[in-house]
Amino acid sequence: MEFNWKDWSLGNRIIFSSAIIAVLSLLLPWADMGLVTINGFGQQGYILLIFYVYPIYQLLNSKPINAIYGLLSSLLAIITSISFAFSKTVEVFNTSMNVSGSGLVLFILASIALTIGVYMSKA
């Protein structure tokens, strides 16, 4: 494995940065109900990091990222994290509200950045 920030393209830098942001988002609230907040580890958000494995593995091994596999994994990261956010809807006093926290929103944004980075660096 090789970490070579200076030789990476902008797309590769975006991929690496989005992965770091996605991991850090697990420390923030993924469910925020006012008095009670649960971080990404408590919500098992680390499972969604599986979609980051292929682009990061290829990047650190200095191999080109296949466009189909890279875009598929990054788009699945977006779709599953958005569906995860929609699953955080609860009903309180006959009013439906979404309790998604800032960490989950940050993870969704990191997944969008991952897709952009993969698109920019595709083989």
Coordinates of C-alpha atoms in Angstrom, one line a residue:
M1 CA 0.0 0.0 0.0
E2 CA 1.2 3.4 -0.9
F3 CA 0.1 6.8 0.4
N4 CA 1.3 9.4 -2.2
W5 CA -0.8 12.5 -1.9
K6 CA 1.4 14.7 -4.1
D7 CA 1.2 12.3 -7.1
W8 CA -2.6 11.7 -6.8
S9 CA -5.0 13.4 -9.2
L10 CA -7.8 15.6 -7.9
G11 CA -10.3 12.7 -8.1
N12 CA -8.0 10.5 -6.1
R13 CA -7.7 13.2 -3.4
I14 CA -11.4 13.6 -3.3
I15 CA -11.9 9.8 -2.8
F16 CA -9.4 9.7 0.0
S17 CA -10.8 12.8 1.7
S18 CA -14.4 11.6 1.4
A19 CA -13.4 8.3 3.1
I20 CA -11.8 10.1 6.0
I21 CA -14.9 12.3 6.4
A22 CA -17.2 9.3 6.2
V23 CA -15.2 7.6 9.0
L24 CA -15.2 10.8 11.1
S25 CA -19.0 11.2 10.6
L26 CA -19.5 8.0 12.6
L27 CA -18.4 10.0 15.7
L28 CA -21.2 12.5 15.2
P29 CA -24.9 12.0 16.0
W30 CA -26.7 9.9 13.4
A31 CA -30.0 10.0 15.3
D32 CA -30.8 13.1 17.2
M33 CA -34.0 13.1 19.2
G34 CA -33.3 16.2 21.3
L35 CA -32.4 14.8 24.6
V36 CA -30.9 11.6 23.2
T37 CA -28.4 11.3 20.4
I38 CA -26.8 8.2 19.0
N39 CA -23.6 8.3 17.0
G40 CA -22.9 6.3 13.8
F41 CA -21.3 3.4 15.7
G42 CA -24.5 3.0 17.9
Q43 CA -26.6 3.1 14.7
Q44 CA -24.3 0.5 13.0
G45 CA -23.4 3.0 10.3
Y46 CA -19.9 1.5 10.0
I47 CA -21.6 -1.2 7.9
L48 CA -22.1 1.4 5.1
L49 CA -18.3 1.9 4.9
I50 CA -18.2 -1.3 2.9
F51 CA -19.0 0.7 -0.2
Y52 CA -15.8 2.7 0.3
V53 CA -13.5 -0.4 0.3
Y54 CA -13.1 -0.9 -3.4
P55 CA -12.2 2.7 -4.3
I56 CA -9.8 3.1 -1.3
Y57 CA -8.2 -0.3 -1.9
Q58 CA -7.5 0.5 -5.6
L59 CA -6.3 4.0 -4.7
L60 CA -3.9 2.8 -2.0
N61 CA -2.5 0.1 -4.2
S62 CA -1.9 2.5 -7.1
K63 CA -4.3 0.6 -9.3
P64 CA -6.8 2.3 -11.6
I65 CA -10.4 2.4 -10.5
N66 CA -12.8 0.5 -12.8
A67 CA -15.5 2.9 -13.8
I68 CA -18.4 0.4 -13.4
Y69 CA -17.3 -1.0 -10.0
G70 CA -16.3 2.4 -8.6
L71 CA -19.5 4.2 -9.7
L72 CA -21.6 1.2 -8.6
S73 CA -20.1 1.1 -5.1
S74 CA -20.2 4.9 -4.7
L75 CA -23.8 5.2 -5.9
L76 CA -24.8 2.3 -3.6
A77 CA -23.2 4.3 -0.7
I78 CA -25.5 7.3 -1.6
I79 CA -28.6 5.2 -2.0
T80 CA -28.2 3.1 1.2
S81 CA -27.3 6.1 3.3
I82 CA -30.3 8.1 2.0
S83 CA -32.6 5.1 2.7
F84 CA -31.0 4.8 6.1
A85 CA -31.9 8.5 6.7
F86 CA -35.5 7.9 5.7
S87 CA -35.7 5.0 8.0
K88 CA -35.1 7.4 10.9
T89 CA -38.7 8.7 10.8
V90 CA -40.7 8.4 14.0
E91 CA -44.2 9.4 15.0
V92 CA -44.5 11.6 18.1
F93 CA -48.0 12.8 19.1
N94 CA -49.5 12.0 15.7
T95 CA -46.7 14.0 14.0
S96 CA -44.2 12.3 11.8
M97 CA -40.6 13.6 12.1
N98 CA -37.2 12.6 10.9
V99 CA -34.5 12.3 13.6
S100 CA -31.5 12.0 11.3
G101 CA -28.5 13.7 12.8
S102 CA -25.7 15.7 11.4
G103 CA -23.3 12.8 11.2
L104 CA -25.7 10.9 8.8
V105 CA -26.0 14.0 6.7
L106 CA -22.3 14.4 6.6
F107 CA -22.0 10.7 5.5
I108 CA -24.4 11.3 2.7
L109 CA -22.4 14.3 1.5
A110 CA -19.2 12.3 1.8
S111 CA -20.8 9.6 -0.4
I112 CA -21.7 12.2 -3.0
A113 CA -18.1 13.4 -2.9
L114 CA -16.9 9.8 -3.3
T115 CA -19.0 9.5 -6.4
I116 CA -17.6 12.7 -7.9
G117 CA -14.0 11.6 -7.1
V118 CA -14.6 8.2 -8.7
Y119 CA -16.0 9.8 -11.8
M120 CA -13.1 12.2 -12.0
S121 CA -10.5 9.4 -11.6
K122 CA -12.2 6.5 -13.5
A123 CA -10.0 4.4 -15.7

